Amino acid sequence: MSRAHFHNPPMAQNIQGALPPPRTFMRALGPGLLFAGAAVGVSHFVQSTRAGADFGFGLLAVIVLANLLKYPAFAFGPHYAAATGTSLLEGYRRQGRWALWVYLALTLCTCFTVQAVVTVVTAGIACAVLGFSYEPPKVAGLNLSAPVAMSALLMLASALMLAAGRFKWLDRANKLLVAGLTVSTLAATLLVLPQIEWSQPGWLPPKDALTDRAHLVRITALVGWMPSAFDVSIWHSLWTLARRDDTGHRPSVRQALLDFNVGYYGTALLALCFMAMGAGVMFHSGAKFEDNAARFGAQVVNLYAASLGEWSRPLLGLCALSVMFSTTLTVVDGFPRALATLVKRFGEAEREDGLATLQPRVYRGAMAVMALGSLGILAAVPAGQFKFLVDLATTLSFLSAPFFAVLNHRAVFAPWVAPELRPGERMRWLSLAGIFFLSGFALYFLYITFA
């Protein structure tokens, strides 16, 4: 692919030009909502709620800072796809195949744990809301509880939906789920606000937040998936191309970023909503989250229902299930989609027209391996180690974040991307600040942990 091919005058003009017409923008809308569906899950429902429950609004600055400094690395996914017509994985390949090997190694270190955590949280909430329970068979050393069984059902349902409808069903189902979670979460937050003790909301973080290891683990876990793990930036670039192939409309950089901003700003708002709900319902109650997926789901719904009234239980159930199933669906698609594309990137350059980007057999095979590996982790980890599993997954994502941030920065500012299609100087400096922050924080965490 020649560098001249990227000099697309109409696209370049639309970066700084007027907003795209609504009808044209609607054809590009979708990948940003998929980002929201992937992001608003464990990071929000579990970590943001726990932050509000344990510290009130003391970690508000952490959430805002994480969303701000991680913005460029996430935005570079759709930006690169719209500017070049190829995915971020092609941007990695053009830096050298070493970058693909780095991505593969980081993915294999985190993917099974991430999918296991996302699915078991969804399963725990589903068990609580639907009243699902059963007597597990007694197999020595294995956790075959109701949440694990429900996790298997959720992965199977997601895989069948994606195998049958592929991107089209993913896109449409996610839009419904994101709409449901947004409306129900905003409504629940408005109902919780009067419950907050504004005279003592806990605005300051603990004095030993950066020196106490337990507090530091909580903060790194929150930052690791706030608003999500950087894997989603690669998925977002692939979803942008899949949406283009589905609609026949190639989005401009401006359209792709506008679609991204709809999802990104929405996830930031919802993170604050879940923190407010945790602060309003649990901060002064003395209650602690259960270390069991099923009891955790029941606990959250019950606490909200007890504070707001029994009538609110269906709303809260819809909110919880919409939040987590949207995340499960996008994760079940995201890792296999990226791995299937990665297989092609090792062998050949990505075609700018996007055709045959996804290898169906590799995609389905990766989906099966992901499901089996994730279920294996859930079966091996005792039911009482739920919070440990969540913190492990989020901390691993936190430690891998600087590598993804550097690769994304190098890809979008590379010489093969036309100068007029690259991000501006402010975005460059914000990206470098994010890399510096994430790298420094990761090194400090490792020092405190192992010193």
PDB file of C-alpha atoms in Angstrom, residues 284-422:
ATOM      1  CA  HIS A 284     -22.028   5.144  55.513  1.00  0.00           C
ATOM      2  CA  SER A 285     -23.758   1.778  55.892  1.00  0.00           C
ATOM      3  CA  GLY A 286     -20.701  -0.209  56.954  1.00  0.00           C
ATOM      4  CA  ALA A 287     -21.665  -2.967  54.490  1.00  0.00           C
ATOM      5  CA  LYS A 288     -18.920  -4.733  52.552  1.00  0.00           C
ATOM      6  CA  PHE A 289     -19.135  -6.455  49.203  1.00  0.00           C
ATOM      7  CA  GLU A 290     -19.394 -10.227  49.239  1.00  0.00           C
ATOM      8  CA  ASP A 291     -16.462 -12.269  47.911  1.00  0.00           C
ATOM      9  CA  ASN A 292     -18.754 -14.529  45.901  1.00  0.00           C
ATOM     10  CA  ALA A 293     -20.121 -13.745  42.436  1.00  0.00           C
ATOM     11  CA  ALA A 294     -23.721 -14.825  43.030  1.00  0.00           C
ATOM     12  CA  ARG A 295     -23.972 -13.223  46.470  1.00  0.00           C
ATOM     13  CA  PHE A 296     -22.294 -10.067  45.150  1.00  0.00           C
ATOM     14  CA  GLY A 297     -24.950  -9.681  42.446  1.00  0.00           C
ATOM     15  CA  ALA A 298     -27.753 -10.296  44.912  1.00  0.00           C
ATOM     16  CA  GLN A 299     -26.174  -7.935  47.437  1.00  0.00           C
ATOM     17  CA  VAL A 300     -25.955  -4.982  45.059  1.00  0.00           C
ATOM     18  CA  VAL A 301     -29.528  -5.360  43.818  1.00  0.00           C
ATOM     19  CA  ASN A 302     -30.847  -5.920  47.351  1.00  0.00           C
ATOM     20  CA  LEU A 303     -29.017  -2.900  48.771  1.00  0.00           C
ATOM     21  CA  TYR A 304     -30.378  -0.605  46.108  1.00  0.00           C
ATOM     22  CA  ALA A 305     -33.873  -2.039  46.457  1.00  0.00           C
ATOM     23  CA  ALA A 306     -33.737  -1.626  50.239  1.00  0.00           C
ATOM     24  CA  SER A 307     -32.687   2.015  49.940  1.00  0.00           C
ATOM     25  CA  LEU A 308     -34.938   3.032  47.062  1.00  0.00           C
ATOM     26  CA  GLY A 309     -37.891   0.752  47.599  1.00  0.00           C
ATOM     27  CA  GLU A 310     -38.883  -2.712  46.457  1.00  0.00           C
ATOM     28  CA  TRP A 311     -40.558  -1.222  43.397  1.00  0.00           C
ATOM     29  CA  SER A 312     -37.098  -0.324  42.044  1.00  0.00           C
ATOM     30  CA  ARG A 313     -35.873  -3.941  41.915  1.00  0.00           C
ATOM     31  CA  PRO A 314     -36.937  -4.557  38.259  1.00  0.00           C
ATOM     32  CA  LEU A 315     -35.233  -1.319  37.173  1.00  0.00           C
ATOM     33  CA  LEU A 316     -32.047  -2.220  38.998  1.00  0.00           C
ATOM     34  CA  GLY A 317     -32.134  -5.754  37.615  1.00  0.00           C
ATOM     35  CA  LEU A 318     -32.466  -4.369  34.079  1.00  0.00           C
ATOM     36  CA  CYS A 319     -29.614  -1.938  34.733  1.00  0.00           C
ATOM     37  CA  ALA A 320     -27.291  -4.633  36.081  1.00  0.00           C
ATOM     38  CA  LEU A 321     -28.026  -7.214  33.389  1.00  0.00           C
ATOM     39  CA  SER A 322     -27.831  -4.669  30.554  1.00  0.00           C
ATOM     40  CA  VAL A 323     -24.490  -3.392  31.843  1.00  0.00           C
ATOM     41  CA  MET A 324     -22.868  -6.764  32.180  1.00  0.00           C
ATOM     42  CA  PHE A 325     -24.336  -8.697  29.258  1.00  0.00           C
ATOM     43  CA  SER A 326     -23.287  -5.951  26.833  1.00  0.00           C
ATOM     44  CA  THR A 327     -19.739  -6.330  28.175  1.00  0.00           C
ATOM     45  CA  THR A 328     -19.839 -10.119  27.937  1.00  0.00           C
ATOM     46  CA  LEU A 329     -21.083 -10.007  24.350  1.00  0.00           C
ATOM     47  CA  THR A 330     -18.364  -7.590  23.211  1.00  0.00           C
ATOM     48  CA  VAL A 331     -15.587  -9.468  25.036  1.00  0.00           C
ATOM     49  CA  VAL A 332     -16.691 -12.817  23.572  1.00  0.00           C
ATOM     50  CA  ASP A 333     -16.409 -11.156  20.138  1.00  0.00           C
ATOM     51  CA  GLY A 334     -13.404  -8.876  20.725  1.00  0.00           C
ATOM     52  CA  PHE A 335     -10.610 -11.270  21.647  1.00  0.00           C
ATOM     53  CA  PRO A 336     -11.411 -13.853  18.908  1.00  0.00           C
ATOM     54  CA  ARG A 337     -11.849 -11.085  16.309  1.00  0.00           C
ATOM     55  CA  ALA A 338      -8.439  -9.627  17.187  1.00  0.00           C
ATOM     56  CA  LEU A 339      -6.734 -13.036  17.294  1.00  0.00           C
ATOM     57  CA  ALA A 340      -8.250 -14.060  13.936  1.00  0.00           C
ATOM     58  CA  THR A 341      -6.991 -10.825  12.393  1.00  0.00           C
ATOM     59  CA  LEU A 342      -3.603 -11.263  14.075  1.00  0.00           C
ATOM     60  CA  VAL A 343      -3.143 -14.623  12.326  1.00  0.00           C
ATOM     61  CA  LYS A 344      -3.427 -12.858   8.958  1.00  0.00           C
ATOM     62  CA  ARG A 345      -1.156  -9.998   9.989  1.00  0.00           C
ATOM     63  CA  PHE A 346       1.716 -12.401  10.659  1.00  0.00           C
ATOM     64  CA  GLY A 347       1.495 -13.646   7.088  1.00  0.00           C
ATOM     65  CA  GLU A 348       0.486 -10.654   4.975  1.00  0.00           C
ATOM     66  CA  ALA A 349      -0.360  -6.971   4.940  1.00  0.00           C
ATOM     67  CA  GLU A 350      -3.948  -5.987   5.603  1.00  0.00           C
ATOM     68  CA  ARG A 351      -5.962  -5.050   2.534  1.00  0.00           C
ATOM     69  CA  GLU A 352      -7.216  -1.474   2.578  1.00  0.00           C
ATOM     70  CA  ASP A 353     -10.641  -2.552   1.274  1.00  0.00           C
ATOM     71  CA  GLY A 354     -11.086  -4.692   4.397  1.00  0.00           C
ATOM     72  CA  LEU A 355     -12.304  -7.763   2.538  1.00  0.00           C
ATOM     73  CA  ALA A 356     -11.610 -11.135   4.146  1.00  0.00           C
ATOM     74  CA  THR A 357     -10.161  -9.391   7.217  1.00  0.00           C
ATOM     75  CA  LEU A 358     -11.870 -11.894   9.505  1.00  0.00           C
ATOM     76  CA  GLN A 359     -11.173 -15.600   9.051  1.00  0.00           C
ATOM     77  CA  PRO A 360     -14.388 -17.323  10.188  1.00  0.00           C
ATOM     78  CA  ARG A 361     -12.782 -20.634  11.128  1.00  0.00           C
ATOM     79  CA  VAL A 362     -10.009 -18.995  13.145  1.00  0.00           C
ATOM     80  CA  TYR A 363     -12.569 -16.652  14.728  1.00  0.00           C
ATOM     81  CA  ARG A 364     -14.827 -19.526  15.816  1.00  0.00           C
ATOM     82  CA  GLY A 365     -11.846 -21.615  16.942  1.00  0.00           C
ATOM     83  CA  ALA A 366     -10.486 -18.752  19.037  1.00  0.00           C
ATOM     84  CA  MET A 367     -13.939 -18.241  20.517  1.00  0.00           C
ATOM     85  CA  ALA A 368     -14.049 -21.903  21.587  1.00  0.00           C
ATOM     86  CA  VAL A 369     -10.539 -21.783  23.083  1.00  0.00           C
ATOM     87  CA  MET A 370     -11.375 -18.569  24.926  1.00  0.00           C
ATOM     88  CA  ALA A 371     -14.534 -20.099  26.383  1.00  0.00           C
ATOM     89  CA  LEU A 372     -12.791 -23.282  27.532  1.00  0.00           C
ATOM     90  CA  GLY A 373      -9.851 -21.397  29.029  1.00  0.00           C
ATOM     91  CA  SER A 374     -12.096 -18.935  30.862  1.00  0.00           C
ATOM     92  CA  LEU A 375     -14.315 -21.687  32.245  1.00  0.00           C
ATOM     93  CA  GLY A 376     -11.190 -23.567  33.328  1.00  0.00           C
ATOM     94  CA  ILE A 377     -10.081 -20.544  35.374  1.00  0.00           C
ATOM     95  CA  LEU A 378     -13.524 -20.195  36.949  1.00  0.00           C
ATOM     96  CA  ALA A 379     -13.616 -23.881  37.824  1.00  0.00           C
ATOM     97  CA  ALA A 380     -10.126 -23.748  39.339  1.00  0.00           C
ATOM     98  CA  VAL A 381     -10.653 -20.616  41.466  1.00  0.00           C
ATOM     99  CA  PRO A 382     -12.674 -21.179  44.668  1.00  0.00           C
ATOM    100  CA  ALA A 383     -16.059 -19.459  44.841  1.00  0.00           C
ATOM    101  CA  GLY A 384     -14.846 -17.302  47.726  1.00  0.00           C
ATOM    102  CA  GLN A 385     -12.055 -15.705  45.673  1.00  0.00           C
ATOM    103  CA  PHE A 386     -14.287 -13.485  43.528  1.00  0.00           C
ATOM    104  CA  LYS A 387     -12.723 -10.132  44.471  1.00  0.00           C
ATOM    105  CA  PHE A 388      -9.224 -11.589  44.099  1.00  0.00           C
ATOM    106  CA  LEU A 389     -10.040 -12.702  40.546  1.00  0.00           C
ATOM    107  CA  VAL A 390     -11.455  -9.264  39.672  1.00  0.00           C
ATOM    108  CA  ASP A 391      -8.434  -7.427  41.089  1.00  0.00           C
ATOM    109  CA  LEU A 392      -6.040  -9.837  39.347  1.00  0.00           C
ATOM    110  CA  ALA A 393      -7.595  -9.250  35.923  1.00  0.00           C
ATOM    111  CA  THR A 394      -7.737  -5.484  36.299  1.00  0.00           C
ATOM    112  CA  THR A 395      -4.190  -5.249  37.691  1.00  0.00           C
ATOM    113  CA  LEU A 396      -2.795  -7.297  34.782  1.00  0.00           C
ATOM    114  CA  SER A 397      -4.523  -4.918  32.371  1.00  0.00           C
ATOM    115  CA  PHE A 398      -3.080  -1.978  34.314  1.00  0.00           C
ATOM    116  CA  LEU A 399       0.478  -3.327  34.013  1.00  0.00           C
ATOM    117  CA  SER A 400       0.121  -3.987  30.271  1.00  0.00           C
ATOM    118  CA  ALA A 401      -1.411  -0.564  29.550  1.00  0.00           C
ATOM    119  CA  PRO A 402       1.880   1.337  28.895  1.00  0.00           C
ATOM    120  CA  PHE A 403       2.872  -1.119  26.146  1.00  0.00           C
ATOM    121  CA  PHE A 404      -0.450  -0.699  24.315  1.00  0.00           C
ATOM    122  CA  ALA A 405      -0.298   3.072  24.743  1.00  0.00           C
ATOM    123  CA  VAL A 406       3.176   3.236  23.175  1.00  0.00           C
ATOM    124  CA  LEU A 407       2.254   0.976  20.231  1.00  0.00           C
ATOM    125  CA  ASN A 408      -0.941   2.943  19.522  1.00  0.00           C
ATOM    126  CA  HIS A 409       0.952   6.257  19.678  1.00  0.00           C
ATOM    127  CA  ARG A 410       3.658   5.023  17.303  1.00  0.00           C
ATOM    128  CA  ALA A 411       1.060   3.678  14.860  1.00  0.00           C
ATOM    129  CA  VAL A 412      -1.070   6.800  14.503  1.00  0.00           C
ATOM    130  CA  PHE A 413       1.919   9.197  14.270  1.00  0.00           C
ATOM    131  CA  ALA A 414       3.848   6.934  11.883  1.00  0.00           C
ATOM    132  CA  PRO A 415       5.216   8.314   8.586  1.00  0.00           C
ATOM    133  CA  TRP A 416       2.872   6.105   6.530  1.00  0.00           C
ATOM    134  CA  VAL A 417      -0.114   8.046   7.907  1.00  0.00           C
ATOM    135  CA  ALA A 418      -0.541  11.275   5.947  1.00  0.00           C
ATOM    136  CA  PRO A 419       0.304  14.355   8.076  1.00  0.00           C
ATOM    137  CA  GLU A 420      -3.148  15.896   7.604  1.00  0.00           C
ATOM    138  CA  LEU A 421      -4.757  12.702   8.892  1.00  0.00           C
ATOM    139  CA  ARG A 422      -2.695  12.422  12.074  1.00  0.00           C
TER     140      ARG A 422
END
